[in-house]
Amino acid sequence: MNGSTACSTKCGGGGSSNKARAILNGVVGDYLDTTRNELAINMNLYPSPSGSDEPVDVSVADLALLDASRSASSFTSSQTKRRRVCILVHGLTDDESTWIMDDGTDYGSLLRRDHNILPLYLRYNTGLHVSTNGQKLSLLLQSLHQYCGSQIDSVSIIAHSMGGLVTRSACLNAKRRNMSWVRSVSHVVFLGTPHHGSPWEKIGNAISHVLDAVPRPYMKLAADVANLRSSGIKDLRYGYVLDEDWAGHDPNGLLDNTKVQDGSDLLPWSKYFAATGTVTVNPNHFASHLVGDALVRKDSAMGRSNDKVHDLDLDPENIQEFAGVGHIHLSSNMDVYRQIEDWITQPWDAYPSPSDYWEYNEGEGREDIETEQQSVAQSPSYDGKWSQARGLTTLIQDSVDKGTRAVEGVQRELTDEVYSVLTMIPAIAPAARTVHAVQDTCVGSVYSIIRGVNSGVGEATKQAFAMIENKE
């Protein structure tokens, strides 16, 4: 495969626009979701990582119809033969294209080819809280199990980076709410997952506080802008996976670890594995000990916490280090795939008896779960090019509106400082007050005109997009 083809494949069918949308969701996805912006990504499963497929409809109740290849005769017998399913969960600011290697293959397609395991690729808004995405994933997999459970032998999950936290959150949520799908989870593979956070989010948190502490309005504005980063990013400060970890706490508190989970959230009947990377070929190099795979330190990826209270019970025999493989490439490296293949094909006992692990009640909470499933299923999916264009227009409108208000506030505050000094001089105090009032009026008028033009042009642009879409 030549370079341009590989790039096209890696970027997905939508090219760079899909990737740009994924990045935008990672950075401000919670804002997009709250404002119902059409750029917000709705959680769905996809049959391939190409980016050009429609999301799978689990209600078809036939695993064969969810398979992207549907070519081998064995794939048409899902109604009578149970089949293993593998869910691939990407990380922050990513989408399903992260799994594609330079030769166009990916972990899922190789598992299908080599072991007839059905891969399904998750796409989601990584800017939402990890716990929110965990709840959504839990409901989505419950729907899959509800319609196709009789055809599923077991479920394996391969999760990269933040995806590992979302996976843990989904499993915890399912166990707490007596969801049946979680009993079929056989193997879970973490790839560079920041179980105890990433140093870069901690640094970002500290920098924001330093900026805010400087008694200048433009520095405080810089701190406010830095703190606009999404809830999903802030969850990576310490690896939050539950609502209780962050609810009721200041998300911008200085290095304030409010995690409540004690690390005992791993499913006792599932096999867990973890892969870590390093920035240097020599894994013992100082740089590799300092920054791990560049984004996640070794101890965090291995589930080891500083206080030992939050340690994950990962078997050291099931942890593999890949020297010289950086964080991004853990999701698309052939050596990593070979290790995953070895892990994911290890024998697993059949479905555990629920009573062996927790008090399971098949009917408990079912009505609430079904209501939430319908709510998730009915969430608007903004995948059309014109809907995304409208979403981008709305985001630009909001940015200009809020940005001009913030800059106007800084300008007024700086101006007030100057005139407060001038008005202390009796000889020029009256003139200074008059000039100050005139300047205030002019400044307010200029920014109001900018916001008015922004609003008018934005609404006209969105109407134009809507007319073009209707004609098509």
CSV table of N, CA and C in Angstrom, one decimal, residues 177-316:
chain,number,residue,atom,x,y,z
A,177,ARG,N,-26.0,-2.7,38.0
A,177,ARG,CA,-27.4,-2.6,37.6
A,177,ARG,C,-27.9,-4.0,37.0
A,178,ASN,N,-27.2,-5.0,37.3
A,178,ASN,CA,-27.7,-6.4,37.0
A,178,ASN,C,-27.9,-6.6,35.5
A,179,MET,N,-27.0,-6.0,34.7
A,179,MET,CA,-27.2,-6.2,33.2
A,179,MET,C,-26.5,-7.6,32.8
A,180,SER,N,-27.2,-8.2,31.9
A,180,SER,CA,-26.8,-9.6,31.6
A,180,SER,C,-25.5,-9.7,30.7
A,181,TRP,N,-25.3,-8.6,29.9
A,181,TRP,CA,-24.2,-8.7,29.0
A,181,TRP,C,-22.8,-8.9,29.7
A,182,VAL,N,-22.7,-8.3,30.9
A,182,VAL,CA,-21.4,-8.3,31.5
A,182,VAL,C,-20.9,-9.7,31.9
A,183,ARG,N,-21.9,-10.7,32.0
A,183,ARG,CA,-21.5,-12.0,32.4
A,183,ARG,C,-20.8,-12.8,31.3
A,184,SER,N,-20.9,-12.2,30.1
A,184,SER,CA,-20.2,-12.9,28.9
A,184,SER,C,-18.9,-12.3,28.6
A,185,VAL,N,-18.4,-11.3,29.4
A,185,VAL,CA,-17.1,-10.7,29.2
A,185,VAL,C,-16.0,-11.7,29.6
A,186,SER,N,-15.2,-12.1,28.6
A,186,SER,CA,-14.2,-13.2,28.8
A,186,SER,C,-12.8,-12.6,28.9
A,187,HIS,N,-12.4,-11.7,28.0
A,187,HIS,CA,-11.1,-11.1,28.0
A,187,HIS,C,-11.1,-9.6,27.8
A,188,VAL,N,-10.3,-8.9,28.6
A,188,VAL,CA,-10.2,-7.5,28.5
A,188,VAL,C,-8.7,-7.1,28.3
A,189,VAL,N,-8.4,-6.4,27.2
A,189,VAL,CA,-7.0,-6.0,27.0
A,189,VAL,C,-6.9,-4.5,27.1
A,190,PHE,N,-6.1,-4.0,28.0
A,190,PHE,CA,-5.8,-2.6,28.1
A,190,PHE,C,-4.5,-2.2,27.3
A,191,LEU,N,-4.6,-1.2,26.5
A,191,LEU,CA,-3.4,-0.7,25.7
A,191,LEU,C,-3.1,0.7,26.2
A,192,GLY,N,-2.1,0.9,27.0
A,192,GLY,CA,-1.7,2.2,27.4
A,192,GLY,C,-2.8,3.0,28.1
A,193,THR,N,-3.6,2.3,29.0
A,193,THR,CA,-4.7,2.9,29.7
A,193,THR,C,-4.2,3.7,30.9
A,194,PRO,N,-4.5,4.9,31.1
A,194,PRO,CA,-4.1,5.7,32.2
A,194,PRO,C,-4.9,5.4,33.5
A,195,HIS,N,-4.8,4.2,34.0
A,195,HIS,CA,-5.7,3.8,35.1
A,195,HIS,C,-5.6,4.8,36.3
A,196,HIS,N,-4.4,5.4,36.5
A,196,HIS,CA,-4.3,6.4,37.6
A,196,HIS,C,-3.9,7.8,37.0
A,197,GLY,N,-4.3,8.0,35.8
A,197,GLY,CA,-4.1,9.4,35.3
A,197,GLY,C,-2.9,9.5,34.4
A,198,SER,N,-2.9,10.7,33.7
A,198,SER,CA,-1.7,11.0,32.9
A,198,SER,C,-1.0,12.3,33.4
A,199,PRO,N,0.3,12.3,33.4
A,199,PRO,CA,1.0,13.5,34.0
A,199,PRO,C,0.7,14.8,33.2
A,200,TRP,N,0.3,14.6,32.0
A,200,TRP,CA,0.1,15.9,31.2
A,200,TRP,C,-1.2,16.6,31.6
A,201,GLU,N,-2.2,15.9,32.1
A,201,GLU,CA,-3.4,16.6,32.6
A,201,GLU,C,-3.1,17.2,33.9
A,202,LYS,N,-2.3,16.5,34.7
A,202,LYS,CA,-1.9,17.1,36.0
A,202,LYS,C,-1.1,18.4,35.8
A,203,ILE,N,-0.2,18.4,34.8
A,203,ILE,CA,0.5,19.6,34.4
A,203,ILE,C,-0.4,20.7,33.9
A,204,GLY,N,-1.3,20.3,33.1
A,204,GLY,CA,-2.3,21.3,32.6
A,204,GLY,C,-3.1,21.9,33.7
A,205,ASN,N,-3.5,21.1,34.7
A,205,ASN,CA,-4.2,21.6,35.8
A,205,ASN,C,-3.4,22.6,36.6
A,206,ALA,N,-2.1,22.3,36.8
A,206,ALA,CA,-1.2,23.2,37.6
A,206,ALA,C,-1.0,24.5,36.8
A,207,ILE,N,-0.8,24.4,35.5
A,207,ILE,CA,-0.5,25.6,34.7
A,207,ILE,C,-1.7,26.5,34.8
A,208,SER,N,-2.9,26.0,34.8
A,208,SER,CA,-4.2,26.8,34.8
A,208,SER,C,-4.2,27.6,36.2
A,209,HIS,N,-3.8,26.9,37.2
A,209,HIS,CA,-3.8,27.6,38.5
A,209,HIS,C,-2.7,28.7,38.6
A,210,VAL,N,-1.6,28.4,38.0
A,210,VAL,CA,-0.5,29.5,38.0
A,210,VAL,C,-1.0,30.7,37.2
A,211,LEU,N,-1.6,30.5,36.1
A,211,LEU,CA,-2.2,31.6,35.3
A,211,LEU,C,-3.2,32.3,36.1
A,212,ASP,N,-4.1,31.6,36.7
A,212,ASP,CA,-5.2,32.3,37.5
A,212,ASP,C,-4.7,33.1,38.7
A,213,ALA,N,-3.5,32.6,39.2
A,213,ALA,CA,-3.0,33.3,40.4
A,213,ALA,C,-2.3,34.6,40.0
A,214,VAL,N,-2.0,34.8,38.8
A,214,VAL,CA,-1.3,36.1,38.4
A,214,VAL,C,-2.4,37.2,38.3
A,215,PRO,N,-2.3,38.3,39.1
A,215,PRO,CA,-3.3,39.3,39.2
A,215,PRO,C,-3.4,40.2,38.0
A,216,ARG,N,-3.6,39.6,36.8
A,216,ARG,CA,-3.8,40.4,35.6
A,216,ARG,C,-4.9,39.8,34.9
A,217,PRO,N,-5.8,40.6,34.3
A,217,PRO,CA,-7.1,40.1,33.7
A,217,PRO,C,-6.8,39.2,32.5
A,218,TYR,N,-5.7,39.5,31.7
A,218,TYR,CA,-5.5,38.7,30.5
A,218,TYR,C,-4.9,37.3,30.9
A,219,MET,N,-4.2,37.2,32.1
A,219,MET,CA,-3.8,35.9,32.6
A,219,MET,C,-4.9,35.1,33.1
A,220,LYS,N,-5.9,35.7,33.8
A,220,LYS,CA,-7.1,35.0,34.2
A,220,LYS,C,-7.9,34.5,33.0
A,221,LEU,N,-7.9,35.3,32.0
A,221,LEU,CA,-8.6,34.9,30.8
A,221,LEU,C,-7.9,33.7,30.2
A,222,ALA,N,-6.6,33.7,30.2
A,222,ALA,CA,-5.9,32.5,29.7
A,222,ALA,C,-6.2,31.3,30.5
A,223,ALA,N,-6.3,31.4,31.8
A,223,ALA,CA,-6.7,30.3,32.7
A,223,ALA,C,-8.1,29.8,32.4
A,224,ASP,N,-9.0,30.7,32.2
A,224,ASP,CA,-10.4,30.3,31.8
A,224,ASP,C,-10.4,29.6,30.5
A,225,VAL,N,-9.6,30.0,29.6
A,225,VAL,CA,-9.6,29.3,28.3
A,225,VAL,C,-9.0,27.9,28.5
A,226,ALA,N,-8.0,27.8,29.3
A,226,ALA,CA,-7.4,26.5,29.5
A,226,ALA,C,-8.3,25.6,30.2
A,227,ASN,N,-9.2,26.1,31.1
A,227,ASN,CA,-10.1,25.3,31.8
A,227,ASN,C,-11.3,24.9,31.0
A,228,LEU,N,-11.4,25.4,29.8
A,228,LEU,CA,-12.5,25.0,28.9
A,228,LEU,C,-12.3,23.5,28.4
A,229,ARG,N,-11.2,23.0,28.6
A,229,ARG,CA,-11.0,21.6,28.1
A,229,ARG,C,-12.0,20.7,28.7
A,230,SER,N,-12.3,19.6,28.0
A,230,SER,CA,-13.5,18.8,28.3
A,230,SER,C,-13.4,18.0,29.6
A,231,SER,N,-14.6,17.6,30.1
A,231,SER,CA,-14.7,16.7,31.3
A,231,SER,C,-13.9,15.4,31.1
A,232,GLY,N,-13.9,14.9,29.8
A,232,GLY,CA,-13.2,13.7,29.6
A,232,GLY,C,-11.7,13.9,29.8
A,233,ILE,N,-11.2,15.0,29.3
A,233,ILE,CA,-9.7,15.2,29.6
A,233,ILE,C,-9.5,15.4,31.1
A,234,LYS,N,-10.3,16.1,31.8
A,234,LYS,CA,-10.1,16.3,33.2
A,234,LYS,C,-10.2,15.0,34.0
A,235,ASP,N,-11.0,14.1,33.5
A,235,ASP,CA,-11.1,12.7,34.2
A,235,ASP,C,-9.7,12.0,34.1
A,236,LEU,N,-8.9,12.4,33.1
A,236,LEU,CA,-7.6,11.7,32.9
A,236,LEU,C,-6.6,12.2,33.9
A,237,ARG,N,-6.9,13.1,34.7
A,237,ARG,CA,-6.0,13.6,35.7
A,237,ARG,C,-5.6,12.5,36.7
A,238,TYR,N,-6.7,11.8,37.2
A,238,TYR,CA,-6.4,10.7,38.1
A,238,TYR,C,-7.1,9.4,37.7
A,239,GLY,N,-7.7,9.3,36.5
A,239,GLY,CA,-8.3,8.1,36.0
A,239,GLY,C,-9.7,7.8,36.6
A,240,TYR,N,-10.6,8.9,36.6
A,240,TYR,CA,-11.9,8.7,37.2
A,240,TYR,C,-12.8,7.8,36.2
A,241,VAL,N,-13.5,6.9,36.9
A,241,VAL,CA,-14.4,6.0,36.1
A,241,VAL,C,-15.8,6.0,36.6
A,242,LEU,N,-16.1,6.6,37.7
A,242,LEU,CA,-17.4,6.7,38.3
A,242,LEU,C,-17.9,8.1,38.5
A,243,ASP,N,-19.2,8.3,38.5
A,243,ASP,CA,-19.8,9.6,38.8
A,243,ASP,C,-19.3,10.1,40.2
A,244,GLU,N,-19.2,9.2,41.1
A,244,GLU,CA,-18.8,9.5,42.5
A,244,GLU,C,-17.4,10.1,42.6
A,245,ASP,N,-16.6,9.8,41.6
A,245,ASP,CA,-15.2,10.3,41.6
A,245,ASP,C,-15.2,11.8,41.4
A,246,TRP,N,-16.1,12.3,40.6
A,246,TRP,CA,-16.0,13.7,40.3
A,246,TRP,C,-17.2,14.6,40.7
A,247,ALA,N,-18.4,13.9,40.9
A,247,ALA,CA,-19.6,14.7,41.2
A,247,ALA,C,-19.5,15.4,42.6
A,248,GLY,N,-19.9,16.7,42.6
A,248,GLY,CA,-19.8,17.5,43.8
A,248,GLY,C,-18.5,18.1,44.1
A,249,HIS,N,-17.5,17.9,43.2
A,249,HIS,CA,-16.2,18.5,43.4
A,249,HIS,C,-15.8,19.5,42.3
A,250,ASP,N,-14.9,20.4,42.7
A,250,ASP,CA,-14.4,21.4,41.7
A,250,ASP,C,-13.6,20.7,40.7
A,251,PRO,N,-14.0,20.7,39.4
A,251,PRO,CA,-13.2,20.0,38.4
A,251,PRO,C,-11.9,20.7,38.1
A,252,ASN,N,-11.7,21.9,38.6
A,252,ASN,CA,-10.5,22.6,38.4
A,252,ASN,C,-9.6,22.8,39.6
A,253,GLY,N,-10.0,22.0,40.7
A,253,GLY,CA,-9.3,22.0,41.9
A,253,GLY,C,-7.8,21.6,41.7
A,254,LEU,N,-6.9,22.3,42.4
A,254,LEU,CA,-5.5,22.0,42.1
A,254,LEU,C,-5.1,20.6,42.6
A,255,LEU,N,-4.8,19.8,41.7
A,255,LEU,CA,-4.3,18.4,42.0
A,255,LEU,C,-5.0,17.7,43.1
A,256,ASP,N,-6.4,17.9,43.0
A,256,ASP,CA,-7.2,17.3,44.1
A,256,ASP,C,-7.8,16.0,43.6
A,257,ASN,N,-7.2,14.9,44.1
A,257,ASN,CA,-7.7,13.5,43.8
A,257,ASN,C,-8.9,13.1,44.6
A,258,THR,N,-10.0,13.1,44.0
A,258,THR,CA,-11.3,12.7,44.7
A,258,THR,C,-11.8,11.3,44.3
A,259,LYS,N,-10.9,10.5,43.8
A,259,LYS,CA,-11.3,9.2,43.3
A,259,LYS,C,-11.7,8.3,44.5
A,260,VAL,N,-12.9,7.6,44.4
A,260,VAL,CA,-13.4,6.8,45.5
A,260,VAL,C,-13.2,5.3,45.2
A,261,GLN,N,-13.1,4.9,43.9
A,261,GLN,CA,-13.0,3.5,43.6
A,261,GLN,C,-11.6,3.0,44.1
A,262,ASP,N,-11.7,1.8,44.8
A,262,ASP,CA,-10.5,1.3,45.4
A,262,ASP,C,-9.7,0.3,44.5
A,263,GLY,N,-10.1,0.2,43.3
A,263,GLY,CA,-9.3,-0.6,42.4
A,263,GLY,C,-9.8,-2.1,42.3
A,264,SER,N,-10.9,-2.4,43.0
A,264,SER,CA,-11.4,-3.7,43.0
A,264,SER,C,-12.6,-3.9,42.0
A,265,ASP,N,-12.6,-3.1,40.9
A,265,ASP,CA,-13.7,-3.1,40.0
A,265,ASP,C,-13.5,-4.1,38.9
A,266,LEU,N,-12.4,-4.9,38.8
A,266,LEU,CA,-12.3,-5.9,37.8
A,266,LEU,C,-13.2,-7.0,38.0
A,267,LEU,N,-13.8,-7.5,36.9
A,267,LEU,CA,-14.7,-8.6,36.9
A,267,LEU,C,-13.9,-9.9,37.3
A,268,PRO,N,-14.3,-10.6,38.3
A,268,PRO,CA,-13.6,-11.8,38.8
A,268,PRO,C,-13.6,-13.0,37.8
A,269,TRP,N,-14.5,-13.0,36.9
A,269,TRP,CA,-14.6,-14.1,36.0
A,269,TRP,C,-13.9,-13.9,34.6
A,270,SER,N,-13.4,-12.6,34.5
A,270,SER,CA,-12.8,-12.2,33.2
A,270,SER,C,-11.3,-12.3,33.3
A,271,LYS,N,-10.6,-12.5,32.2
A,271,LYS,CA,-9.1,-12.4,32.1
A,271,LYS,C,-8.7,-11.0,31.7
A,272,TYR,N,-7.8,-10.4,32.4
A,272,TYR,CA,-7.4,-9.0,32.1
A,272,TYR,C,-5.9,-9.0,31.7
A,273,PHE,N,-5.6,-8.2,30.8
A,273,PHE,CA,-4.2,-8.1,30.3
A,273,PHE,C,-3.9,-6.6,30.0
A,274,ALA,N,-2.6,-6.2,30.1
A,274,ALA,CA,-2.3,-4.8,29.9
A,274,ALA,C,-1.0,-4.7,29.1
A,275,ALA,N,-1.0,-3.8,28.1
A,275,ALA,CA,0.2,-3.6,27.3
A,275,ALA,C,0.7,-2.1,27.6
A,276,THR,N,2.0,-2.0,27.8
A,276,THR,CA,2.5,-0.6,28.0
A,276,THR,C,3.6,-0.4,26.9
A,277,GLY,N,3.8,0.9,26.6
A,277,GLY,CA,4.9,1.2,25.6
A,277,GLY,C,5.9,2.1,26.3
A,278,THR,N,7.0,2.4,25.6
A,278,THR,CA,8.0,3.3,26.1
A,278,THR,C,8.5,4.1,24.9
A,279,VAL,N,9.0,5.3,25.2
A,279,VAL,CA,9.4,6.3,24.2
A,279,VAL,C,10.8,5.9,23.7
A,280,THR,N,11.5,5.0,24.4
A,280,THR,CA,12.9,4.6,24.0
A,280,THR,C,12.9,3.1,23.7
A,281,VAL,N,13.9,2.7,22.9
A,281,VAL,CA,14.0,1.3,22.6
A,281,VAL,C,14.6,0.6,23.9
A,282,ASN,N,15.3,1.3,24.7
A,282,ASN,CA,15.8,0.8,26.0
A,282,ASN,C,14.7,1.1,27.0
A,283,PRO,N,14.0,0.1,27.5
A,283,PRO,CA,12.9,0.3,28.4
A,283,PRO,C,13.3,0.9,29.8
A,284,ASN,N,14.6,0.7,30.1
A,284,ASN,CA,15.1,1.2,31.3
A,284,ASN,C,15.7,2.6,31.3
A,285,HIS,N,15.6,3.2,30.1
A,285,HIS,CA,16.1,4.6,29.9
A,285,HIS,C,15.4,5.5,30.8
A,286,PHE,N,16.1,6.6,31.3
A,286,PHE,CA,15.4,7.5,32.2
A,286,PHE,C,14.2,8.1,31.6
A,287,ALA,N,14.2,8.4,30.3
A,287,ALA,CA,13.0,9.0,29.7
A,287,ALA,C,11.8,8.1,29.7
A,288,SER,N,12.0,6.8,29.5
A,288,SER,CA,10.9,5.9,29.6
A,288,SER,C,10.3,5.7,31.0
A,289,HIS,N,11.2,5.8,32.0
A,289,HIS,CA,10.7,5.8,33.3
A,289,HIS,C,9.9,7.1,33.7
A,290,LEU,N,10.4,8.2,33.1
A,290,LEU,CA,9.8,9.5,33.4
A,290,LEU,C,8.4,9.6,32.7
A,291,VAL,N,8.3,9.3,31.4
A,291,VAL,CA,7.1,9.6,30.7
A,291,VAL,C,6.4,8.4,30.1
A,292,GLY,N,7.0,7.2,30.3
A,292,GLY,CA,6.4,6.0,29.8
A,292,GLY,C,6.3,5.9,28.3
A,293,ASP,N,5.1,5.9,27.8
A,293,ASP,CA,4.9,5.8,26.3
A,293,ASP,C,4.7,7.2,25.7
A,294,ALA,N,5.0,8.3,26.5
A,294,ALA,CA,5.0,9.7,26.1
A,294,ALA,C,3.7,10.3,26.7
A,295,LEU,N,2.6,9.6,26.8
A,295,LEU,CA,1.4,10.2,27.4
A,295,LEU,C,1.0,9.5,28.7
A,296,VAL,N,1.3,8.3,28.9
A,296,VAL,CA,1.0,7.5,30.1
A,296,VAL,C,2.2,6.9,30.7
A,297,ARG,N,2.4,7.1,32.0
A,297,ARG,CA,3.5,6.5,32.7
A,297,ARG,C,3.3,5.0,32.9
A,298,LYS,N,4.4,4.2,33.0
A,298,LYS,CA,4.3,2.8,33.2
A,298,LYS,C,3.4,2.3,34.3
A,299,ASP,N,3.6,2.9,35.5
A,299,ASP,CA,2.9,2.4,36.7
A,299,ASP,C,1.4,2.6,36.4
A,300,SER,N,1.0,3.8,35.8
A,300,SER,CA,-0.4,4.0,35.6
A,300,SER,C,-1.0,3.0,34.6
A,301,ALA,N,-0.2,2.7,33.6
A,301,ALA,CA,-0.7,1.7,32.6
A,301,ALA,C,-0.8,0.3,33.1
A,302,MET,N,0.1,0.0,34.2
A,302,MET,CA,0.1,-1.3,34.8
A,302,MET,C,-0.9,-1.4,36.0
A,303,GLY,N,-1.6,-0.3,36.2
A,303,GLY,CA,-2.6,-0.3,37.3
A,303,GLY,C,-2.1,-0.1,38.7
A,304,ARG,N,-0.8,0.4,38.8
A,304,ARG,CA,-0.2,0.6,40.1
A,304,ARG,C,-0.4,2.1,40.5
A,305,SER,N,-0.9,2.3,41.7
A,305,SER,CA,-1.2,3.6,42.2
A,305,SER,C,-0.1,4.0,43.2
A,306,ASN,N,0.0,5.3,43.4
A,306,ASN,CA,1.0,5.8,44.4
A,306,ASN,C,0.7,5.4,45.8
A,307,ASP,N,-0.6,5.4,46.1
A,307,ASP,CA,-1.1,5.1,47.5
A,307,ASP,C,-1.4,3.6,47.7
A,308,LYS,N,-1.3,2.8,46.7
A,308,LYS,CA,-1.5,1.3,46.7
A,308,LYS,C,-3.0,1.0,47.0
A,309,VAL,N,-3.8,2.0,47.5
A,309,VAL,CA,-5.2,1.7,47.8
A,309,VAL,C,-5.9,1.5,46.5
A,310,HIS,N,-5.6,2.2,45.4
A,310,HIS,CA,-6.3,2.1,44.2
A,310,HIS,C,-5.7,1.2,43.2
A,311,ASP,N,-4.7,0.3,43.6
A,311,ASP,CA,-4.1,-0.6,42.7
A,311,ASP,C,-5.1,-1.5,42.0
A,312,LEU,N,-4.9,-1.8,40.7
A,312,LEU,CA,-5.8,-2.8,40.0
A,312,LEU,C,-5.1,-4.1,40.2
A,313,ASP,N,-6.0,-5.1,40.4
A,313,ASP,CA,-5.5,-6.5,40.6
A,313,ASP,C,-5.2,-7.1,39.2
A,314,LEU,N,-4.1,-6.6,38.6
A,314,LEU,CA,-3.7,-7.2,37.3
A,314,LEU,C,-2.5,-8.1,37.6
A,315,ASP,N,-2.6,-9.3,37.0
A,315,ASP,CA,-1.6,-10.3,37.2
A,315,ASP,C,-0.3,-9.9,36.5
A,316,PRO,N,0.8,-9.8,37.1
A,316,PRO,CA,2.1,-9.3,36.5
A,316,PRO,C,2.4,-10.2,35.3
